[in-house]
Each structure stands twice: as structure tokens, then as C-alpha cells.
mmCIF file with all atom_site columns, C-alpha atoms in Angstrom:
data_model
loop_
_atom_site.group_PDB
_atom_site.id
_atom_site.type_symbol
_atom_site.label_atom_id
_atom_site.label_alt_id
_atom_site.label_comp_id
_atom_site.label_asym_id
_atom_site.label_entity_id
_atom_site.label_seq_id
_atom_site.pdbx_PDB_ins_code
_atom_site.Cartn_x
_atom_site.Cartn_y
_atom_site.Cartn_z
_atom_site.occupancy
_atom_site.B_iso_or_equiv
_atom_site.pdbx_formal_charge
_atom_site.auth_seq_id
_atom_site.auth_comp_id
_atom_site.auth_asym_id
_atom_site.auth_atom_id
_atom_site.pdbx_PDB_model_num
ATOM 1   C CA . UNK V 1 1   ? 142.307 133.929 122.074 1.00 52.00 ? 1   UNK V CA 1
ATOM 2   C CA . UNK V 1 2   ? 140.801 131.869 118.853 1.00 50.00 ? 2   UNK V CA 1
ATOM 3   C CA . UNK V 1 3   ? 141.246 128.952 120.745 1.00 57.00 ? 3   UNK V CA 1
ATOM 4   C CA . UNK V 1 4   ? 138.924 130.044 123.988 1.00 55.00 ? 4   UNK V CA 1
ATOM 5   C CA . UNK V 1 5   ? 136.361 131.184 121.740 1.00 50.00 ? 5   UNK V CA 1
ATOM 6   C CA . UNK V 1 6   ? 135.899 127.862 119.201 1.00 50.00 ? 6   UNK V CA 1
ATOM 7   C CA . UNK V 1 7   ? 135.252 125.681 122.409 1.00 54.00 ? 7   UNK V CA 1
ATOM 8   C CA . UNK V 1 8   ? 132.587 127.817 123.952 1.00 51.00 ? 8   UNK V CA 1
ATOM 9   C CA . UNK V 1 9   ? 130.953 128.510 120.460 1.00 52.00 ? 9   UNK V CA 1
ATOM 10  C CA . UNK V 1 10  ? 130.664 124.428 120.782 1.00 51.00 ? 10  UNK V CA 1
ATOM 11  C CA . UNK V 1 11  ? 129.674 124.472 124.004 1.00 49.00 ? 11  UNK V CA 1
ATOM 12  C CA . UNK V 1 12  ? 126.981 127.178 123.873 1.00 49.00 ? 12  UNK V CA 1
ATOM 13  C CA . UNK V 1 13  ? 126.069 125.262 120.546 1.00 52.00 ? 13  UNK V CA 1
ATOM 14  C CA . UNK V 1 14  ? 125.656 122.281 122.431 1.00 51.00 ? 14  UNK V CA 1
ATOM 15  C CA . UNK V 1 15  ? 123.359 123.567 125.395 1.00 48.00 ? 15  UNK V CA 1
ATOM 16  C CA . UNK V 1 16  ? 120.982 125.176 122.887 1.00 50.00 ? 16  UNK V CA 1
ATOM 17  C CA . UNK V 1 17  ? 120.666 122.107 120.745 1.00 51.00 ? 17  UNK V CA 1
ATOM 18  C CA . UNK V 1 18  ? 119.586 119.847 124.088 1.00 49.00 ? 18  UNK V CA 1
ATOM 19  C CA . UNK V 1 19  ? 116.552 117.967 122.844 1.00 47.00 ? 19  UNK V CA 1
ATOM 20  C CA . UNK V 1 20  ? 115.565 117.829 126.309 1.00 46.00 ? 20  UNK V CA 1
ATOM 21  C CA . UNK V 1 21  ? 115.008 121.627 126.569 1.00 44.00 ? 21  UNK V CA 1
ATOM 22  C CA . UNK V 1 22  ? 112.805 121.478 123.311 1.00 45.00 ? 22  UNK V CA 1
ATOM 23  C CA . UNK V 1 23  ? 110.512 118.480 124.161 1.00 48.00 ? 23  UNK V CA 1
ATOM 24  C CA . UNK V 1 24  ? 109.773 120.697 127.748 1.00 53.00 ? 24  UNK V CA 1
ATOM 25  C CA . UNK V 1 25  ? 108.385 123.256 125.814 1.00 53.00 ? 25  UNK V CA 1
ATOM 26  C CA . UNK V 1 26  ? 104.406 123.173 125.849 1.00 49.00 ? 26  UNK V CA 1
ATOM 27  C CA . UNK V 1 27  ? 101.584 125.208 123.352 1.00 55.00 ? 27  UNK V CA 1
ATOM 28  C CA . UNK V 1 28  ? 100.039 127.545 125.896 1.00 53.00 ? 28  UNK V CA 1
ATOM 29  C CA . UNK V 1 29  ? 96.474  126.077 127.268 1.00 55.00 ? 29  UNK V CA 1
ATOM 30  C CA . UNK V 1 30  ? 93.266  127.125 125.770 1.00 81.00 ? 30  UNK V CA 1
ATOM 31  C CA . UNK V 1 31  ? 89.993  127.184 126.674 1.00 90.00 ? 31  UNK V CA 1
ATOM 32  C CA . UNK V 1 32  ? 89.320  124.604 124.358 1.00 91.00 ? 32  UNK V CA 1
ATOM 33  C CA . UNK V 1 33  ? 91.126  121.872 126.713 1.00 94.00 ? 33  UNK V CA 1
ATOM 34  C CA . UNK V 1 34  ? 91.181  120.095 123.052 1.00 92.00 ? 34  UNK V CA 1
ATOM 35  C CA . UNK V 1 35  ? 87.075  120.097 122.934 1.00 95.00 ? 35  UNK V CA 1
ATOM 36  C CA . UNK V 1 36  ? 87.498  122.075 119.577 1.00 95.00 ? 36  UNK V CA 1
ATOM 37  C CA . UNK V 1 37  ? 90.649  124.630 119.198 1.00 93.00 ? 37  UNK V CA 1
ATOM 38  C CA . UNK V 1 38  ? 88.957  126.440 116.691 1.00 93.00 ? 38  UNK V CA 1
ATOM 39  C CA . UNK V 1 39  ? 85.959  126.848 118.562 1.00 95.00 ? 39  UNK V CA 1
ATOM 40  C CA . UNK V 1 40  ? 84.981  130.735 120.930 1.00 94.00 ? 40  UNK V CA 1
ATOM 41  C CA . UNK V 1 41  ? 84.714  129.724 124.387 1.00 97.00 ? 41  UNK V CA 1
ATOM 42  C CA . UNK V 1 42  ? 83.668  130.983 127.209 1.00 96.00 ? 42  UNK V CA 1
ATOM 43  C CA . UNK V 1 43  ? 85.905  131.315 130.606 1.00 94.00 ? 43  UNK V CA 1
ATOM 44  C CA . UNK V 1 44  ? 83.211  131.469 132.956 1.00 93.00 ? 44  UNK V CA 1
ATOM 45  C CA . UNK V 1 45  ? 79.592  130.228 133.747 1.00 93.00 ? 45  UNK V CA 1
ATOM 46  C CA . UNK V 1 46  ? 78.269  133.904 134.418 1.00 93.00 ? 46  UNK V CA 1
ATOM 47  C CA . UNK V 1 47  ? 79.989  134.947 130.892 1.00 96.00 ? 47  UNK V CA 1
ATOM 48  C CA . UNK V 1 48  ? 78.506  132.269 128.984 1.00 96.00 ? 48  UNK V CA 1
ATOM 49  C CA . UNK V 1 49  ? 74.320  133.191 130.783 1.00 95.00 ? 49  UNK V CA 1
ATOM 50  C CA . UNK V 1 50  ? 75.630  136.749 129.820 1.00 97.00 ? 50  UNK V CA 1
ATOM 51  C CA . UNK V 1 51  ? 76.452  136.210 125.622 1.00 97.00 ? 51  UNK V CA 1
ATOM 52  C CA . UNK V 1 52  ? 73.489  133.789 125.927 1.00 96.00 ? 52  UNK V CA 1
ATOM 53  C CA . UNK V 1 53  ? 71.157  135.819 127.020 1.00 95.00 ? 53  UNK V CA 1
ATOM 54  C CA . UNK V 1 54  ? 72.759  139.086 124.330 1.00 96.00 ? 54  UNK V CA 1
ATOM 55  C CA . UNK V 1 55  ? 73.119  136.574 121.290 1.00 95.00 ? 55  UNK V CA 1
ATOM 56  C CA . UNK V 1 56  ? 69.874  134.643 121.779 1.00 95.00 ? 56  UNK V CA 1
ATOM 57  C CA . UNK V 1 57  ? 71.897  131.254 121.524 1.00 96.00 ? 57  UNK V CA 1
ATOM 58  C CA . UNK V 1 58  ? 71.892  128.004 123.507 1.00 97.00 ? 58  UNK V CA 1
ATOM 59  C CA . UNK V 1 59  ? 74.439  127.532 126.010 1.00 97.00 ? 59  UNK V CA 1
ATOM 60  C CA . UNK V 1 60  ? 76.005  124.556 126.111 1.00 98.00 ? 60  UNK V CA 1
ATOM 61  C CA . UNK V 1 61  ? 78.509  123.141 129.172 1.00 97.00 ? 61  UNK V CA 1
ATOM 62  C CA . UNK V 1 62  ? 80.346  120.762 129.239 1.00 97.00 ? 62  UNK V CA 1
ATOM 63  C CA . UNK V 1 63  ? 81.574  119.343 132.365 1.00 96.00 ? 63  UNK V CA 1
ATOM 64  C CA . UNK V 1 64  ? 84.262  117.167 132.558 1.00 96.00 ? 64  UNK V CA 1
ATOM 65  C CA . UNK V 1 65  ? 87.926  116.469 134.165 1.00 95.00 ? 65  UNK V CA 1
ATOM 66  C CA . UNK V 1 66  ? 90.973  115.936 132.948 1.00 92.00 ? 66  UNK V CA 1
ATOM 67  C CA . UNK V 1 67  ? 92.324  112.934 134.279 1.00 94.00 ? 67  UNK V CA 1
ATOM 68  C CA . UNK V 1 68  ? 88.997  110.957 133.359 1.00 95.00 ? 68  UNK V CA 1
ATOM 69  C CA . UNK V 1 69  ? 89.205  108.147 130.649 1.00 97.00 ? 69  UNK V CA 1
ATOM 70  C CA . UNK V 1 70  ? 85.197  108.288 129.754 1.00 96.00 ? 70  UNK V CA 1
ATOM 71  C CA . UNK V 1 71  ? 85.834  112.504 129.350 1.00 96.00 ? 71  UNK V CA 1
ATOM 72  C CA . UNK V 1 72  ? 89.237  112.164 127.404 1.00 97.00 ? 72  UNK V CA 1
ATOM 73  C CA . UNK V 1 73  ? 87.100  109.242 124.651 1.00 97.00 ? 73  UNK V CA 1
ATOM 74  C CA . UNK V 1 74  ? 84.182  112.072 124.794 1.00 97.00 ? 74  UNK V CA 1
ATOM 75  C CA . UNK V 1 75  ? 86.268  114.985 123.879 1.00 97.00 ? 75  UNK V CA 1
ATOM 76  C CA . UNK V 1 76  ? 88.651  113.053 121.153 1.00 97.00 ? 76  UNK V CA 1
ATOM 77  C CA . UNK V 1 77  ? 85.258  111.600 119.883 1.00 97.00 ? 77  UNK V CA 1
ATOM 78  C CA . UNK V 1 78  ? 83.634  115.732 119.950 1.00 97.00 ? 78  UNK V CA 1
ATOM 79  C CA . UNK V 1 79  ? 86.564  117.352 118.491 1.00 97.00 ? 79  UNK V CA 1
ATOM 80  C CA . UNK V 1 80  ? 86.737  114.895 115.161 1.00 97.00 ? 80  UNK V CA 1
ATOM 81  C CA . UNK V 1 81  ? 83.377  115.297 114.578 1.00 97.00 ? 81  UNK V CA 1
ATOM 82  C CA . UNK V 1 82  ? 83.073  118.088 111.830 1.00 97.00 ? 82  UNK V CA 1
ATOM 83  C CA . UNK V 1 83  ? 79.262  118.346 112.418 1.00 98.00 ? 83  UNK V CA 1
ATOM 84  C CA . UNK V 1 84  ? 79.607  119.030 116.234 1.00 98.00 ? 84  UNK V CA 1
ATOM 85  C CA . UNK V 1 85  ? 82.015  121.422 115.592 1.00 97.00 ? 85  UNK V CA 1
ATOM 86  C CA . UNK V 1 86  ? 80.302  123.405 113.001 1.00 97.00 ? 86  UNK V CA 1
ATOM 87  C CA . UNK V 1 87  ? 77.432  123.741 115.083 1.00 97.00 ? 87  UNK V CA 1
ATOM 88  C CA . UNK V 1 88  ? 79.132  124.382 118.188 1.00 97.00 ? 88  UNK V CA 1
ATOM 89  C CA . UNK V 1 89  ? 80.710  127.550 116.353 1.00 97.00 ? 89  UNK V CA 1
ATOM 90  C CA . UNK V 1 90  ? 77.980  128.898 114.928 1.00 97.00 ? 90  UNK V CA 1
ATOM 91  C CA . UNK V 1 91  ? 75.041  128.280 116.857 1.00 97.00 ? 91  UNK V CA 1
ATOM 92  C CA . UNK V 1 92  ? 76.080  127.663 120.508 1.00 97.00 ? 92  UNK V CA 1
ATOM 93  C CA . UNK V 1 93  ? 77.985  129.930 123.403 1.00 97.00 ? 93  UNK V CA 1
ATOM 94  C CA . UNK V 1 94  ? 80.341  126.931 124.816 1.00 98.00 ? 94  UNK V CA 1
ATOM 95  C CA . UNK V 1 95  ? 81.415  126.440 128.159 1.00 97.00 ? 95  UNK V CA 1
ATOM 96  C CA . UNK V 1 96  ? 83.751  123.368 129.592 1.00 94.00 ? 96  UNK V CA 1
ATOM 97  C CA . UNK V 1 97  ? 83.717  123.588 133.323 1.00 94.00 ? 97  UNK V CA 1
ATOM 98  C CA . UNK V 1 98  ? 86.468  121.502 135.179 1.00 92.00 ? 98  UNK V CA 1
ATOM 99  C CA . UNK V 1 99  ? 84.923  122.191 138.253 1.00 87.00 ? 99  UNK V CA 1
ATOM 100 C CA . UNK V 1 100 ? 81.412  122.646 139.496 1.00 82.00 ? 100 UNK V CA 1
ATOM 101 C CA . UNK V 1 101 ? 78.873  125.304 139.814 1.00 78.00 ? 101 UNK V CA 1
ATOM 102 C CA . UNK V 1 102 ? 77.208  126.933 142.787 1.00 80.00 ? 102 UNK V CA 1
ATOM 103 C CA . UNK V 1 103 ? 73.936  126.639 140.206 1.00 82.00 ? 103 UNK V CA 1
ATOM 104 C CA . UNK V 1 104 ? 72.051  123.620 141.080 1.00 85.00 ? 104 UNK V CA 1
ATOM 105 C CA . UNK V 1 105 ? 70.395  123.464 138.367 1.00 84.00 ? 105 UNK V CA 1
ATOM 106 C CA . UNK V 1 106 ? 73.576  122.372 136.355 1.00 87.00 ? 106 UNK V CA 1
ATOM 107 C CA . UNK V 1 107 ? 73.290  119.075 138.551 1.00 90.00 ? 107 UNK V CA 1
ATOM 108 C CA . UNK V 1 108 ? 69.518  117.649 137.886 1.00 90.00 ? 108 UNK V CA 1
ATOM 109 C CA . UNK V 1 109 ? 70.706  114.389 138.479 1.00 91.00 ? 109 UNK V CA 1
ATOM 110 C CA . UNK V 1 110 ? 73.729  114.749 140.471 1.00 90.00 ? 110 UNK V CA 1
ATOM 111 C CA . UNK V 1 111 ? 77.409  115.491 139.791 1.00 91.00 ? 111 UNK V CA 1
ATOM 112 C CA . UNK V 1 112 ? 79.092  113.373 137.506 1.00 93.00 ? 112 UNK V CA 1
ATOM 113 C CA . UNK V 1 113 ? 81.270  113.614 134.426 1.00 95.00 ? 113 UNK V CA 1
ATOM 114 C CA . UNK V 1 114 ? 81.358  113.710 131.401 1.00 97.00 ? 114 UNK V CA 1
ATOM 115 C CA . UNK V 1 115 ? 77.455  115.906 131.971 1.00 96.00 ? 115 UNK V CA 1
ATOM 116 C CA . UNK V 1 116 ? 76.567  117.997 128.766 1.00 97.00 ? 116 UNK V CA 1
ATOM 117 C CA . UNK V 1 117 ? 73.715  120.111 129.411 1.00 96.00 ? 117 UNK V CA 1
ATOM 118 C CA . UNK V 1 118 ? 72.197  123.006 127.511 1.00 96.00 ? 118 UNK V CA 1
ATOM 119 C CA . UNK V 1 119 ? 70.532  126.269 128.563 1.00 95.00 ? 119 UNK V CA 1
ATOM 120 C CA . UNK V 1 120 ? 68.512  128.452 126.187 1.00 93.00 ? 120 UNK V CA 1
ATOM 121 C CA . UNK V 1 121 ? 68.628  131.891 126.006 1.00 92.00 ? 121 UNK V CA 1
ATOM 122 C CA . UNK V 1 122 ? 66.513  132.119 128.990 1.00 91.00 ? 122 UNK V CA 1
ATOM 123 C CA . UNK V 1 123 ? 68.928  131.035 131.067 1.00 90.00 ? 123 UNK V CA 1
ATOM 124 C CA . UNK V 1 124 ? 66.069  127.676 131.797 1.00 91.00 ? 124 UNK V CA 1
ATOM 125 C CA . UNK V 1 125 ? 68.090  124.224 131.821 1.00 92.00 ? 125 UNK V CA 1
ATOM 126 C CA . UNK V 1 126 ? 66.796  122.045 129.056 1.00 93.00 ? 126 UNK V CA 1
ATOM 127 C CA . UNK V 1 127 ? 66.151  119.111 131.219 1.00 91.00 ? 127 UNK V CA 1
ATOM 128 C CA . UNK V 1 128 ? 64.490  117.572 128.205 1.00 93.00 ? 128 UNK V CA 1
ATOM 129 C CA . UNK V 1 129 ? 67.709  117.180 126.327 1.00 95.00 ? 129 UNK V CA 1
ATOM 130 C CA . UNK V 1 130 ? 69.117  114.218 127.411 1.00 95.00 ? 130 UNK V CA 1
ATOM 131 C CA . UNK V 1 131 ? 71.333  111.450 126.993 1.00 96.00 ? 131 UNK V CA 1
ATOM 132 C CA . UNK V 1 132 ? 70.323  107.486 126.176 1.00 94.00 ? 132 UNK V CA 1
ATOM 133 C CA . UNK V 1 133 ? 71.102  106.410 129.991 1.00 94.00 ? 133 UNK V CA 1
ATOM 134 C CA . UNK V 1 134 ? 68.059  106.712 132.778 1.00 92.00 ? 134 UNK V CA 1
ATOM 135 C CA . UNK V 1 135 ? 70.608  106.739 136.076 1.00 93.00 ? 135 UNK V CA 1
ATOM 136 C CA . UNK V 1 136 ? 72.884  109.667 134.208 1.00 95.00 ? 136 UNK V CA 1
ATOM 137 C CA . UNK V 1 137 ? 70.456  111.497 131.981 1.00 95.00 ? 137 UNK V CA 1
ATOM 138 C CA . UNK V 1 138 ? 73.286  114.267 130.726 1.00 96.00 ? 138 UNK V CA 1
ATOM 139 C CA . UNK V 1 139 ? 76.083  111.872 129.886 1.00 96.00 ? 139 UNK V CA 1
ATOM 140 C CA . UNK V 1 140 ? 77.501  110.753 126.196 1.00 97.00 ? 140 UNK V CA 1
ATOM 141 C CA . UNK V 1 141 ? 80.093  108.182 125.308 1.00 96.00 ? 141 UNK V CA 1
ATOM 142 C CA . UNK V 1 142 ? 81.912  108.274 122.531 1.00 97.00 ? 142 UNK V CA 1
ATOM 143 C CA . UNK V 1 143 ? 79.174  106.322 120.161 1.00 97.00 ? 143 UNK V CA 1
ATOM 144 C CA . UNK V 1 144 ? 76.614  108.430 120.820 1.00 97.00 ? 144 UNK V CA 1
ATOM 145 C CA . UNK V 1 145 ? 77.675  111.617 118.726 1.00 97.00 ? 145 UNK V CA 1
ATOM 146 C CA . UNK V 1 146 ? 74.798  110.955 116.764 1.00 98.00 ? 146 UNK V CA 1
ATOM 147 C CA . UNK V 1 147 ? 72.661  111.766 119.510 1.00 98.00 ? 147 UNK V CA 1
ATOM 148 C CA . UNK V 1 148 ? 74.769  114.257 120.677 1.00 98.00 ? 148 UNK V CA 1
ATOM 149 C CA . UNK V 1 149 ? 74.239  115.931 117.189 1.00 98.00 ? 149 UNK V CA 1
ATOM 150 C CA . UNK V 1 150 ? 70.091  115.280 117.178 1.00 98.00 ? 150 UNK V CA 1
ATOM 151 C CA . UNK V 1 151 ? 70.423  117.130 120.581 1.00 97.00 ? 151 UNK V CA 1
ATOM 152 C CA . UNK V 1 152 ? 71.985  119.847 119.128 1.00 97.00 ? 152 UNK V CA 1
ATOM 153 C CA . UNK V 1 153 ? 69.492  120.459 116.600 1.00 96.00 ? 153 UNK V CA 1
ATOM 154 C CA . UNK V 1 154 ? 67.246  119.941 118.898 1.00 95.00 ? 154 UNK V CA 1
ATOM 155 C CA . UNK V 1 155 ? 68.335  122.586 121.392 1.00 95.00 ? 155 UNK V CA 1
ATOM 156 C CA . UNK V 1 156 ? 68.171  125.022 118.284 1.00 90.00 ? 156 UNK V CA 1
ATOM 157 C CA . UNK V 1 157 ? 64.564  124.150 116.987 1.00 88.00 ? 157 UNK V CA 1
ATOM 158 C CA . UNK V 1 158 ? 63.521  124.619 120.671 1.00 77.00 ? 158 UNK V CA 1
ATOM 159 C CA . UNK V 1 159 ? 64.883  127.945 120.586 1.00 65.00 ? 159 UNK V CA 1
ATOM 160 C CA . UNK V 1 160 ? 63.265  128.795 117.283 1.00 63.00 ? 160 UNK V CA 1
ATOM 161 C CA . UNK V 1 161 ? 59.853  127.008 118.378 1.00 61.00 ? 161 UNK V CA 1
ATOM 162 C CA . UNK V 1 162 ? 59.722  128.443 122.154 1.00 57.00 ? 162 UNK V CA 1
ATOM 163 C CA . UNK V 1 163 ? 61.222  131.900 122.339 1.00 49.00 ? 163 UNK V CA 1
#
């Protein structure tokens, strides 16, 4: 009887212990998509007008798709930056759409990604909160965080100065 048991101890042992099984294994999917883990996001674009409009915050979207190089160097370059992140948490509702709106106003300039637009708290897209590029006005690359940041502060001091 001892000797039936030691072999399929080894062999259950064995199947357990498959490093195959273990590498398969994946952390469940946020909402973050890896645009800031530690960040509150919103699953929808009628959730995110919604806690807009109640928390009297900029919303912020951020469209994008997985399988683009220009969105993957945009996100890697948002999450590392502390600064982004900070202010994303506490003074924007955030939103990363993989797909498109039925809102046309989320496409001033047409439907491309990476786009980054924000919306104040009355629900009005800040078409003056752009980008450094004149044929895609709502696009960033990886070197300009700075002026991802300035835009950030600047869709806060527009909501301080306007509303």
C-alpha cells in the first residue's frame, strides 16, 4: 500500500510544482490599464460627467489602445511621473477609454490615439488645453510630461478662475 502512495505523492508533487502552470497565472486587470494602479478610475464616460459634475473636478480621458507603441511610451512615461500622478489622484476624475465615444465633442480634431482631453465640471471640453502639435492638438509623447503637467495645472486654475 506504502508503495502506491510514495509515487503519487511524487507525482501530484510534480504537477503542482509545473512552472508552466505558475507563469499562466495573470494579476486581475484594472482600470488603471497601468496608467497609474494607485490611481480611482472611472469605468465609464457617463460615470466620470457624473463625479465631475458632484465633486466639482476636471475630468480627464485618456484615450488610447493597447496594442499602440506611441500609447504604451505615453502611459510608461505617465505612470513614473510622481507629479502626474499626484495630481491625477487628487484633483482629477480619470477616465482611459479604449474605445470611442458617441460624444463628438471628445473628437475636436478627429479620432486618434494617444488624445488626452479634459472637461471641467461643466461637462464643456477644454479645447484650449492642448498639446505642442497643430495637426493633433490633444496628443503627448513621452517628452512632453512637462506640458502635460502645465496642462494640468492649468485645467485646475481654469476651474478655480471660471466656475
Amino acid at each position: 500500500m506504502l508503495q502506491i502512495f510514495v509515487p503519487a505523492i511524487f507525482l501530484l508533487a510534480a504537477v503542482t510544482s509545473n512552472p508552466v502552470t505558475a507563469l499562466k497565472k495573470r494579476p486581475p486587470q484594472t482600470l488603471s490599464r497601468g496608467w497609474g494602479d494607485d490611481l480611482t478610475w472611472v469605468q465609464t464616460y457617463e460615470e466620470g460627467l457624473y463625479k465631475a459634475q458632484k465633486s466639482n473636478k476636471p475630468l480627464m480621458i485618456i484615450h488610447h489602445l493597447e496594442v499602440c507603441k506611441h500609447c504604451k511610451a505615453l502611459k510608461d512615461a505617465f505612470a513614473a511621473s510622481t507629479e502626474i500622478q499626484q495630481m491625477a489622484d487628487k484633483d482629477f476624475i480619470m477616465l482611459n477609454l479604449m474605445h470611442e465615444t458617441n460624444d463628438k465633442n471628445l473628437a475636436p480634431d478627429g479620432k486618434y490615439v494617444p488624445r488626452i482631453i479634459f472637461l471641467d465640471p461643466s461637462l464643456t471640453v477644454r479645447a484650449d488645453i492642448a498639446g505642442r502639435y497643430s495637426n493633433r492638438l490633444y496628443t503627448y509623447e513621452p517628452q512632453d510630461v512637462q506640458l502635460l503637467i502645465q496642462n494640468m495645472k492649468k485645467a485646475k486654475r481654469l476651474l478655480t478662475s471660471e466656475l
